[in-house]
mmCIF file of C-alpha atoms in Angstrom:
data_model
loop_
_atom_site.group_PDB
_atom_site.id
_atom_site.type_symbol
_atom_site.label_atom_id
_atom_site.label_comp_id
_atom_site.label_asym_id
_atom_site.label_seq_id
_atom_site.Cartn_x
_atom_site.Cartn_y
_atom_site.Cartn_z
ATOM 1 C CA UNK S 1 89.213 89.086 135.514
ATOM 2 C CA UNK S 2 86.110 88.132 133.608
ATOM 3 C CA UNK S 3 85.568 89.487 130.203
ATOM 4 C CA UNK S 4 81.890 90.182 129.447
ATOM 5 C CA UNK S 5 82.412 90.336 125.633
ATOM 6 C CA UNK S 6 82.954 86.724 124.113
ATOM 7 C CA UNK S 7 85.640 88.192 121.691
ATOM 8 C CA UNK S 8 87.781 90.711 123.576
ATOM 9 C CA UNK S 9 89.982 93.267 121.534
ATOM 10 C CA UNK S 10 93.991 93.460 122.597
ATOM 11 C CA UNK S 11 93.154 96.672 124.402
ATOM 12 C CA UNK S 12 90.843 94.801 126.688
ATOM 13 C CA UNK S 13 93.330 92.371 127.824
ATOM 14 C CA UNK S 14 95.428 93.552 130.937
ATOM 15 C CA UNK S 15 99.252 93.405 130.781
ATOM 16 C CA UNK S 16 99.192 90.177 132.883
ATOM 17 C CA UNK S 17 96.784 88.426 130.448
ATOM 18 C CA UNK S 18 98.251 89.760 127.508
ATOM 19 C CA UNK S 19 101.586 88.216 127.963
ATOM 20 C CA UNK S 20 100.307 84.918 128.856
ATOM 21 C CA UNK S 21 98.376 84.738 125.636
ATOM 22 C CA UNK S 22 101.435 85.666 123.807
ATOM 23 C CA UNK S 23 103.364 82.984 125.307
ATOM 24 C CA UNK S 24 100.607 80.160 124.821
ATOM 25 C CA UNK S 25 100.205 81.620 121.257
ATOM 26 C CA UNK S 26 104.248 81.421 120.498
ATOM 27 C CA UNK S 27 104.815 78.166 122.002
ATOM 28 C CA UNK S 28 101.778 76.420 120.375
ATOM 29 C CA UNK S 29 103.107 77.571 116.774
ATOM 30 C CA UNK S 30 106.646 76.911 117.225
ATOM 31 C CA UNK S 31 105.355 73.097 118.965
ATOM 32 C CA UNK S 32 101.873 72.504 118.226
ATOM 33 C CA UNK S 33 101.254 70.938 121.612
ATOM 34 C CA UNK S 34 99.102 72.484 124.261
ATOM 35 C CA UNK S 35 100.722 74.630 126.761
ATOM 36 C CA UNK S 36 100.139 74.356 130.594
ATOM 37 C CA UNK S 37 100.822 76.739 133.623
ATOM 38 C CA UNK S 38 103.484 74.674 134.730
ATOM 39 C CA UNK S 39 105.620 75.471 130.970
ATOM 40 C CA UNK S 40 104.694 79.121 131.715
ATOM 41 C CA UNK S 41 105.691 79.416 135.054
ATOM 42 C CA UNK S 42 109.006 77.769 133.770
ATOM 43 C CA UNK S 43 109.319 80.544 130.819
ATOM 44 C CA UNK S 44 109.698 83.199 132.869
ATOM 45 C CA UNK S 45 106.307 84.427 134.224
ATOM 46 C CA UNK S 46 106.567 85.891 137.201
ATOM 47 C CA UNK S 47 103.075 84.359 139.066
ATOM 48 C CA UNK S 48 102.110 81.459 140.821
ATOM 49 C CA UNK S 49 100.665 78.416 138.765
ATOM 50 C CA UNK S 50 97.552 79.327 140.370
ATOM 51 C CA UNK S 51 97.268 82.816 138.948
ATOM 52 C CA UNK S 52 98.722 81.411 135.599
ATOM 53 C CA UNK S 53 96.120 78.987 135.774
ATOM 54 C CA UNK S 54 92.880 81.590 136.567
ATOM 55 C CA UNK S 55 94.026 83.977 133.455
ATOM 56 C CA UNK S 56 94.149 81.036 131.258
ATOM 57 C CA UNK S 57 90.751 80.159 132.097
ATOM 58 C CA UNK S 58 89.403 83.879 131.843
ATOM 59 C CA UNK S 59 91.146 83.549 128.380
ATOM 60 C CA UNK S 60 89.397 80.043 127.769
ATOM 61 C CA UNK S 61 85.934 82.108 128.782
ATOM 62 C CA UNK S 62 86.871 84.583 126.333
ATOM 63 C CA UNK S 63 86.899 82.136 123.510
ATOM 64 C CA UNK S 64 91.152 82.996 123.035
ATOM 65 C CA UNK S 65 92.295 79.581 124.043
ATOM 66 C CA UNK S 66 90.420 75.961 123.835
ATOM 67 C CA UNK S 67 91.499 73.193 125.909
ATOM 68 C CA UNK S 68 91.910 69.888 123.924
ATOM 69 C CA UNK S 69 90.506 66.814 124.823
ATOM 70 C CA UNK S 70 91.636 66.257 128.665
ATOM 71 C CA UNK S 71 94.523 68.005 128.524
ATOM 72 C CA UNK S 72 95.620 70.657 131.415
ATOM 73 C CA UNK S 73 97.122 72.713 128.595
ATOM 74 C CA UNK S 74 95.958 75.330 126.381
ATOM 75 C CA UNK S 75 95.969 76.326 122.544
ATOM 76 C CA UNK S 76 94.550 79.244 120.865
ATOM 77 C CA UNK S 77 91.583 79.073 119.058
ATOM 78 C CA UNK S 78 91.157 80.470 115.439
ATOM 79 C CA UNK S 79 89.697 83.688 117.118
ATOM 80 C CA UNK S 80 93.242 83.985 119.444
ATOM 81 C CA UNK S 81 95.086 83.381 116.495
ATOM 82 C CA UNK S 82 93.568 86.197 114.435
ATOM 83 C CA UNK S 83 93.767 88.860 117.846
ATOM 84 C CA UNK S 84 97.520 87.390 117.834
ATOM 85 C CA UNK S 85 98.365 88.035 113.877
ATOM 86 C CA UNK S 86 96.466 91.531 114.177
ATOM 87 C CA UNK S 87 97.888 92.839 117.245
ATOM 88 C CA UNK S 88 100.934 90.968 118.871
ATOM 89 C CA UNK S 89 102.654 88.909 116.018
ATOM 90 C CA UNK S 90 106.519 90.320 114.752
ATOM 91 C CA UNK S 91 107.123 89.951 111.394
ATOM 92 C CA UNK S 92 110.630 89.309 110.908
ATOM 93 C CA UNK S 93 112.334 89.949 107.524
ATOM 94 C CA UNK S 94 113.623 87.122 105.214
ATOM 95 C CA UNK S 95 117.324 86.496 105.196
ATOM 96 C CA UNK S 96 119.833 87.573 102.234
ATOM 97 C CA UNK S 97 120.225 84.391 101.201
ATOM 98 C CA UNK S 98 116.615 83.545 100.778
ATOM 99 C CA UNK S 99 116.336 87.112 98.987
ATOM 100 C CA UNK S 100 119.066 86.076 96.348
ATOM 101 C CA UNK S 101 117.069 82.605 95.813
ATOM 102 C CA UNK S 102 114.117 84.117 95.090
ATOM 103 C CA UNK S 103 115.854 87.088 92.892
ATOM 104 C CA UNK S 104 117.686 84.306 91.061
ATOM 105 C CA UNK S 105 114.898 81.828 90.402
ATOM 106 C CA UNK S 106 112.649 84.415 89.385
ATOM 107 C CA UNK S 107 114.181 87.625 87.791
ATOM 108 C CA UNK S 108 115.826 85.111 84.883
ATOM 109 C CA UNK S 109 114.831 86.701 81.462
ATOM 110 C CA UNK S 110 113.125 84.182 78.602
ATOM 111 C CA UNK S 111 110.659 82.574 80.782
ATOM 112 C CA UNK S 112 107.433 82.377 79.478
ATOM 113 C CA UNK S 113 104.225 83.745 81.881
ATOM 114 C CA UNK S 114 102.989 80.715 82.686
ATOM 115 C CA UNK S 115 106.994 78.948 83.556
ATOM 116 C CA UNK S 116 107.135 82.027 85.346
ATOM 117 C CA UNK S 117 103.878 81.211 87.704
ATOM 118 C CA UNK S 118 105.105 77.240 87.915
ATOM 119 C CA UNK S 119 108.496 78.696 89.308
ATOM 120 C CA UNK S 120 107.007 80.917 91.830
ATOM 121 C CA UNK S 121 104.691 77.907 93.381
ATOM 122 C CA UNK S 122 107.400 75.730 93.575
ATOM 123 C CA UNK S 123 110.049 78.385 95.022
ATOM 124 C CA UNK S 124 107.195 79.404 97.286
ATOM 125 C CA UNK S 125 105.991 76.019 98.951
ATOM 126 C CA UNK S 126 109.892 74.871 99.476
ATOM 127 C CA UNK S 127 110.724 78.182 101.321
ATOM 128 C CA UNK S 128 107.430 78.299 103.262
ATOM 129 C CA UNK S 129 106.967 74.754 104.404
ATOM 130 C CA UNK S 130 103.385 74.456 103.465
ATOM 131 C CA UNK S 131 101.384 74.376 100.110
ATOM 132 C CA UNK S 132 101.629 77.280 97.619
ATOM 133 C CA UNK S 133 98.744 78.439 95.149
ATOM 134 C CA UNK S 134 99.008 80.544 92.455
ATOM 135 C CA UNK S 135 96.346 81.586 89.922
ATOM 136 C CA UNK S 136 96.809 82.894 86.351
ATOM 137 C CA UNK S 137 95.147 86.490 86.114
ATOM 138 C CA UNK S 138 92.326 86.992 83.552
ATOM 139 C CA UNK S 139 93.986 88.816 80.806
ATOM 140 C CA UNK S 140 91.738 91.589 80.251
ATOM 141 C CA UNK S 141 94.254 94.153 78.638
ATOM 142 C CA UNK S 142 93.112 96.265 75.548
ATOM 143 C CA UNK S 143 93.974 95.150 72.070
ATOM 144 C CA UNK S 144 96.949 97.490 70.871
ATOM 145 C CA UNK S 145 97.436 95.622 67.401
ATOM 146 C CA UNK S 146 95.869 92.573 65.394
ATOM 147 C CA UNK S 147 97.587 91.515 62.043
ATOM 148 C CA UNK S 148 97.598 88.356 59.806
ATOM 149 C CA UNK S 149 100.828 87.395 58.495
ATOM 150 C CA UNK S 150 100.466 84.731 55.159
ATOM 151 C CA UNK S 151 102.660 81.853 55.646
ATOM 152 C CA UNK S 152 102.120 80.026 52.738
ATOM 153 C CA UNK S 153 99.230 79.714 50.083
ATOM 154 C CA UNK S 154 97.254 77.625 52.485
ATOM 155 C CA UNK S 155 98.147 79.037 56.004
ATOM 156 C CA UNK S 156 97.895 82.204 57.902
ATOM 157 C CA UNK S 157 99.308 83.280 61.263
ATOM 158 C CA UNK S 158 96.742 85.292 63.331
ATOM 159 C CA UNK S 159 98.492 87.969 65.653
ATOM 160 C CA UNK S 160 96.795 89.888 68.383
ATOM 161 C CA UNK S 161 99.399 92.478 70.342
ATOM 162 C CA UNK S 162 97.742 93.379 74.091
ATOM 163 C CA UNK S 163 98.603 96.917 75.695
ATOM 164 C CA UNK S 164 100.237 94.418 78.590
ATOM 165 C CA UNK S 165 102.718 93.363 75.924
ATOM 166 C CA UNK S 166 101.171 89.774 75.547
ATOM 167 C CA UNK S 167 101.157 88.504 72.102
ATOM 168 C CA UNK S 168 98.725 85.805 70.953
ATOM 169 C CA UNK S 169 99.247 83.770 67.645
ATOM 170 C CA UNK S 170 97.066 81.497 66.270
ATOM 171 C CA UNK S 171 97.413 79.554 62.832
ATOM 172 C CA UNK S 172 94.653 79.840 60.780
ATOM 173 C CA UNK S 173 93.712 77.727 57.226
ATOM 174 C CA UNK S 174 93.711 79.965 54.059
ATOM 175 C CA UNK S 175 91.268 79.588 51.316
ATOM 176 C CA UNK S 176 92.395 79.556 47.960
ATOM 177 C CA UNK S 177 92.753 83.114 46.007
ATOM 178 C CA UNK S 178 93.861 85.182 49.539
ATOM 179 C CA UNK S 179 95.890 88.334 48.425
ATOM 180 C CA UNK S 180 98.265 90.163 50.759
ATOM 181 C CA UNK S 181 95.709 93.262 50.260
ATOM 182 C CA UNK S 182 93.184 90.888 51.447
ATOM 183 C CA UNK S 183 95.073 90.100 54.564
ATOM 184 C CA UNK S 184 95.794 94.047 54.912
ATOM 185 C CA UNK S 185 92.314 94.788 54.419
ATOM 186 C CA UNK S 186 90.898 92.302 57.275
ATOM 187 C CA UNK S 187 93.600 93.546 59.396
ATOM 188 C CA UNK S 188 92.810 97.074 58.841
ATOM 189 C CA UNK S 189 89.163 96.470 59.709
ATOM 190 C CA UNK S 190 89.881 94.750 63.169
ATOM 191 C CA UNK S 191 92.661 97.269 64.191
ATOM 192 C CA UNK S 192 90.279 100.391 63.351
ATOM 193 C CA UNK S 193 87.587 99.209 65.675
ATOM 194 C CA UNK S 194 89.514 97.055 68.761
ATOM 195 C CA UNK S 195 92.123 99.153 69.560
ATOM 196 C CA UNK S 196 92.536 99.548 73.044
ATOM 197 C CA UNK S 197 89.057 97.158 73.629
ATOM 198 C CA UNK S 198 89.417 93.908 75.721
ATOM 199 C CA UNK S 199 88.528 91.567 73.022
ATOM 200 C CA UNK S 200 86.184 89.493 75.318
ATOM 201 C CA UNK S 201 83.772 92.484 75.579
ATOM 202 C CA UNK S 202 83.878 93.689 72.063
ATOM 203 C CA UNK S 203 83.658 90.022 70.202
ATOM 204 C CA UNK S 204 79.757 90.208 70.598
ATOM 205 C CA UNK S 205 79.822 93.904 69.045
ATOM 206 C CA UNK S 206 82.118 92.940 66.424
ATOM 207 C CA UNK S 207 80.486 90.217 64.821
ATOM 208 C CA UNK S 208 77.195 92.467 64.628
ATOM 209 C CA UNK S 209 79.145 95.042 62.946
ATOM 210 C CA UNK S 210 80.582 92.116 60.913
ATOM 211 C CA UNK S 211 77.073 91.660 59.507
ATOM 212 C CA UNK S 212 76.763 95.133 58.323
ATOM 213 C CA UNK S 213 80.198 95.851 57.275
ATOM 214 C CA UNK S 214 80.174 92.664 54.551
ATOM 215 C CA UNK S 215 79.107 95.232 51.848
ATOM 216 C CA UNK S 216 82.261 97.056 52.445
ATOM 217 C CA UNK S 217 84.756 94.279 52.761
ATOM 218 C CA UNK S 218 85.641 91.926 50.321
ATOM 219 C CA UNK S 219 83.918 88.394 51.185
ATOM 220 C CA UNK S 220 87.409 86.634 51.940
ATOM 221 C CA UNK S 221 88.221 89.781 54.469
ATOM 222 C CA UNK S 222 85.183 89.119 55.684
ATOM 223 C CA UNK S 223 85.920 85.608 56.254
ATOM 224 C CA UNK S 224 89.192 86.110 57.597
ATOM 225 C CA UNK S 225 88.043 88.840 60.111
ATOM 226 C CA UNK S 226 85.512 85.804 61.510
ATOM 227 C CA UNK S 227 88.063 83.061 61.754
ATOM 228 C CA UNK S 228 90.315 85.599 63.761
ATOM 229 C CA UNK S 229 87.791 86.428 66.294
ATOM 230 C CA UNK S 230 87.015 82.916 66.639
ATOM 231 C CA UNK S 231 90.679 81.998 67.000
ATOM 232 C CA UNK S 232 92.281 84.527 69.614
ATOM 233 C CA UNK S 233 90.866 83.600 73.140
ATOM 234 C CA UNK S 234 90.847 87.201 74.269
ATOM 235 C CA UNK S 235 91.908 86.348 77.684
ATOM 236 C CA UNK S 236 88.965 86.391 79.863
ATOM 237 C CA UNK S 237 87.685 83.037 78.335
ATOM 238 C CA UNK S 238 91.243 81.264 78.470
ATOM 239 C CA UNK S 239 90.922 78.675 80.945
ATOM 240 C CA UNK S 240 92.147 80.106 84.334
ATOM 241 C CA UNK S 241 95.346 78.038 85.674
ATOM 242 C CA UNK S 242 95.824 76.935 89.112
ATOM 243 C CA UNK S 243 98.704 75.817 90.330
ATOM 244 C CA UNK S 244 99.223 73.805 93.645
ATOM 245 C CA UNK S 245 102.589 72.820 94.648
ATOM 246 C CA UNK S 246 104.014 71.156 97.984
ATOM 247 C CA UNK S 247 101.136 68.634 99.170
ATOM 248 C CA UNK S 248 103.793 66.380 100.652
ATOM 249 C CA UNK S 249 104.604 69.481 103.137
ATOM 250 C CA UNK S 250 101.773 69.432 104.858
ATOM 251 C CA UNK S 251 102.007 65.904 105.807
ATOM 252 C CA UNK S 252 105.165 66.211 107.947
ATOM 253 C CA UNK S 253 103.889 67.764 111.128
ATOM 254 C CA UNK S 254 100.601 65.175 110.814
ATOM 255 C CA UNK S 255 101.483 63.300 113.852
ATOM 256 C CA UNK S 256 97.888 62.422 115.599
ATOM 257 C CA UNK S 257 95.156 60.496 113.254
ATOM 258 C CA UNK S 258 93.109 64.067 113.861
ATOM 259 C CA UNK S 259 95.733 65.859 112.344
ATOM 260 C CA UNK S 260 95.966 63.398 109.099
ATOM 261 C CA UNK S 261 92.381 63.724 109.236
ATOM 262 C CA UNK S 262 92.591 67.862 108.710
ATOM 263 C CA UNK S 263 94.920 67.307 106.128
ATOM 264 C CA UNK S 264 92.835 64.660 104.119
ATOM 265 C CA UNK S 265 90.025 67.206 104.201
ATOM 266 C CA UNK S 266 92.611 70.179 103.019
ATOM 267 C CA UNK S 267 93.607 67.999 100.477
ATOM 268 C CA UNK S 268 90.303 67.529 98.502
ATOM 269 C CA UNK S 269 89.844 71.712 99.709
ATOM 270 C CA UNK S 270 92.437 72.320 97.387
ATOM 271 C CA UNK S 271 90.926 70.122 94.612
ATOM 272 C CA UNK S 272 88.163 72.827 94.530
ATOM 273 C CA UNK S 273 89.846 74.755 91.502
ATOM 274 C CA UNK S 274 86.830 77.773 91.441
ATOM 275 C CA UNK S 275 86.386 78.418 94.731
ATOM 276 C CA UNK S 276 90.680 78.676 95.623
ATOM 277 C CA UNK S 277 90.626 81.044 92.305
ATOM 278 C CA UNK S 278 88.039 83.282 93.716
ATOM 279 C CA UNK S 279 89.789 83.249 97.370
ATOM 280 C CA UNK S 280 92.835 83.911 95.263
ATOM 281 C CA UNK S 281 90.642 86.708 92.872
ATOM 282 C CA UNK S 282 89.510 88.360 96.295
ATOM 283 C CA UNK S 283 93.277 89.044 97.610
ATOM 284 C CA UNK S 284 93.634 90.835 94.107
ATOM 285 C CA UNK S 285 91.601 93.188 94.711
ATOM 286 C CA UNK S 286 93.232 94.302 98.071
ATOM 287 C CA UNK S 287 96.518 95.910 98.986
ATOM 288 C CA UNK S 288 99.170 93.909 100.488
ATOM 289 C CA UNK S 289 99.215 90.608 102.243
ATOM 290 C CA UNK S 290 95.681 88.711 103.447
ATOM 291 C CA UNK S 291 95.631 86.654 106.433
ATOM 292 C CA UNK S 292 92.463 83.960 106.367
ATOM 293 C CA UNK S 293 92.536 81.541 109.454
ATOM 294 C CA UNK S 294 89.759 78.444 109.635
ATOM 295 C CA UNK S 295 86.373 79.563 109.470
ATOM 296 C CA UNK S 296 87.445 82.914 108.006
ATOM 297 C CA UNK S 297 87.057 81.186 104.173
ATOM 298 C CA UNK S 298 83.946 79.253 104.053
ATOM 299 C CA UNK S 299 86.312 76.782 101.683
ATOM 300 C CA UNK S 300 89.026 76.051 104.611
ATOM 301 C CA UNK S 301 86.351 75.775 107.834
ATOM 302 C CA UNK S 302 86.742 72.084 107.848
ATOM 303 C CA UNK S 303 90.116 71.714 108.050
ATOM 304 C CA UNK S 304 90.796 74.419 110.005
ATOM 305 C CA UNK S 305 94.119 75.810 107.688
ATOM 306 C CA UNK S 306 95.104 79.251 107.146
ATOM 307 C CA UNK S 307 95.701 81.274 104.037
ATOM 308 C CA UNK S 308 98.275 83.901 103.443
ATOM 309 C CA UNK S 309 98.328 85.240 100.586
ATOM 310 C CA UNK S 310 99.059 88.606 98.308
ATOM 311 C CA UNK S 311 98.653 90.150 95.205
ATOM 312 C CA UNK S 312 101.410 90.356 92.116
ATOM 313 C CA UNK S 313 101.170 93.399 90.467
ATOM 314 C CA UNK S 314 103.442 95.399 87.355
ATOM 315 C CA UNK S 315 105.226 98.278 87.421
ATOM 316 C CA UNK S 316 102.367 100.426 86.661
ATOM 317 C CA UNK S 317 100.464 99.142 89.824
ATOM 318 C CA UNK S 318 97.858 97.422 87.893
ATOM 319 C CA UNK S 319 97.024 93.703 89.572
ATOM 320 C CA UNK S 320 98.033 90.459 87.794
ATOM 321 C CA UNK S 321 96.637 87.939 89.764
ATOM 322 C CA UNK S 322 97.893 86.463 93.685
ATOM 323 C CA UNK S 323 99.889 83.839 95.021
ATOM 324 C CA UNK S 324 99.834 82.380 98.467
ATOM 325 C CA UNK S 325 100.934 79.656 100.807
ATOM 326 C CA UNK S 326 98.209 77.035 102.882
ATOM 327 C CA UNK S 327 98.848 75.318 105.748
ATOM 328 C CA UNK S 328 97.675 74.558 109.159
ATOM 329 C CA UNK S 329 96.347 77.282 111.451
ATOM 330 C CA UNK S 330 99.572 76.954 113.252
ATOM 331 C CA UNK S 331 101.700 78.099 110.428
ATOM 332 C CA UNK S 332 104.856 80.140 111.299
ATOM 333 C CA UNK S 333 103.175 83.409 110.823
ATOM 334 C CA UNK S 334 106.188 85.523 111.029
ATOM 335 C CA UNK S 335 108.088 83.655 108.687
ATOM 336 C CA UNK S 336 105.758 83.295 106.025
ATOM 337 C CA UNK S 337 104.553 86.693 105.547
ATOM 338 C CA UNK S 338 107.854 88.479 104.502
ATOM 339 C CA UNK S 339 108.485 85.327 102.013
ATOM 340 C CA UNK S 340 104.500 85.571 100.384
ATOM 341 C CA UNK S 341 105.163 89.393 100.163
ATOM 342 C CA UNK S 342 108.497 89.402 98.596
ATOM 343 C CA UNK S 343 107.766 86.502 96.257
ATOM 344 C CA UNK S 344 104.652 88.069 94.773
ATOM 345 C CA UNK S 345 106.350 91.566 94.230
ATOM 346 C CA UNK S 346 109.421 89.903 92.790
ATOM 347 C CA UNK S 347 106.966 87.902 90.356
ATOM 348 C CA UNK S 348 105.174 91.016 89.493
ATOM 349 C CA UNK S 349 108.421 93.099 88.417
ATOM 350 C CA UNK S 350 109.788 89.893 86.402
ATOM 351 C CA UNK S 351 106.449 89.418 84.586
ATOM 352 C CA UNK S 352 106.310 93.195 83.875
ATOM 353 C CA UNK S 353 109.712 92.648 81.754
ATOM 354 C CA UNK S 354 111.726 94.893 84.604
ATOM 355 C CA UNK S 355 115.031 94.327 86.171
ATOM 356 C CA UNK S 356 114.427 93.537 89.878
#
């Protein structure tokens, strides 16, 4: 049997090749060691060692297996892992205890947005055994309400409430002579022009409108409006947070110097904040769990790592962001995929203020 196609699809493999390929990948994911014909013969393959070796050679020529160094055994290539994950992987379910732990640590009330993201990242890295990453979303909800509240004769609180329920408060100094009616005038002006629009989109137009409206507004109110626009971040211009937890987990299975070098490269990759956020933003645009193996992402092509990530969404199915696990290409996909999926769903419901 010889494959003319350098990247065969699963249907192109006959039953013998499929069985041997599956056994090699499953053994490699469990042990990290190359698999030889003797091991396969002992695992119950009803073929002679010579027949097994011939099939392994065909799979190697097809680009699905590789022979590391001088070993007689084989390991799956990244293309082989992708074929296995897409067509042969049997995904399990997380245990009742794991569900309870995720629910208990994420579903509590009174936790801030950032605290929830940190907790989810720490939780997932501990359960999955890799490094976890989560990026805070771009908060681009429309403005629901704005208000200036006096806190004394020289200070006010600028309050912005978003359509998504987010609240942003900023302290502002007040000049002498500001009255409650001035605060109300500035609040009314902004509410009439911002309601339903993302602040970061409306800010430039608002400054132009303010120049034209100065004749209608009291000078002090106009200054308040200007200061308020400058104080509120409006979401998109806020620094995006990237949370990475569990780097130490990546060292546990790195025995050989080659493995340690890959982990070192991966540590460098994990410092590339903008590229990691871009990767997670790409996950956010898709439905369900996404899996990237090796060179499928330019960021992890040298370290040969794998990424399993899923979007977390509000109860209205609006994507808030994405959370994922990074580890060696031989991640325990069957275990990590449902962990990432369930954690993302619970995180989304928690951030949306719903009961799990």
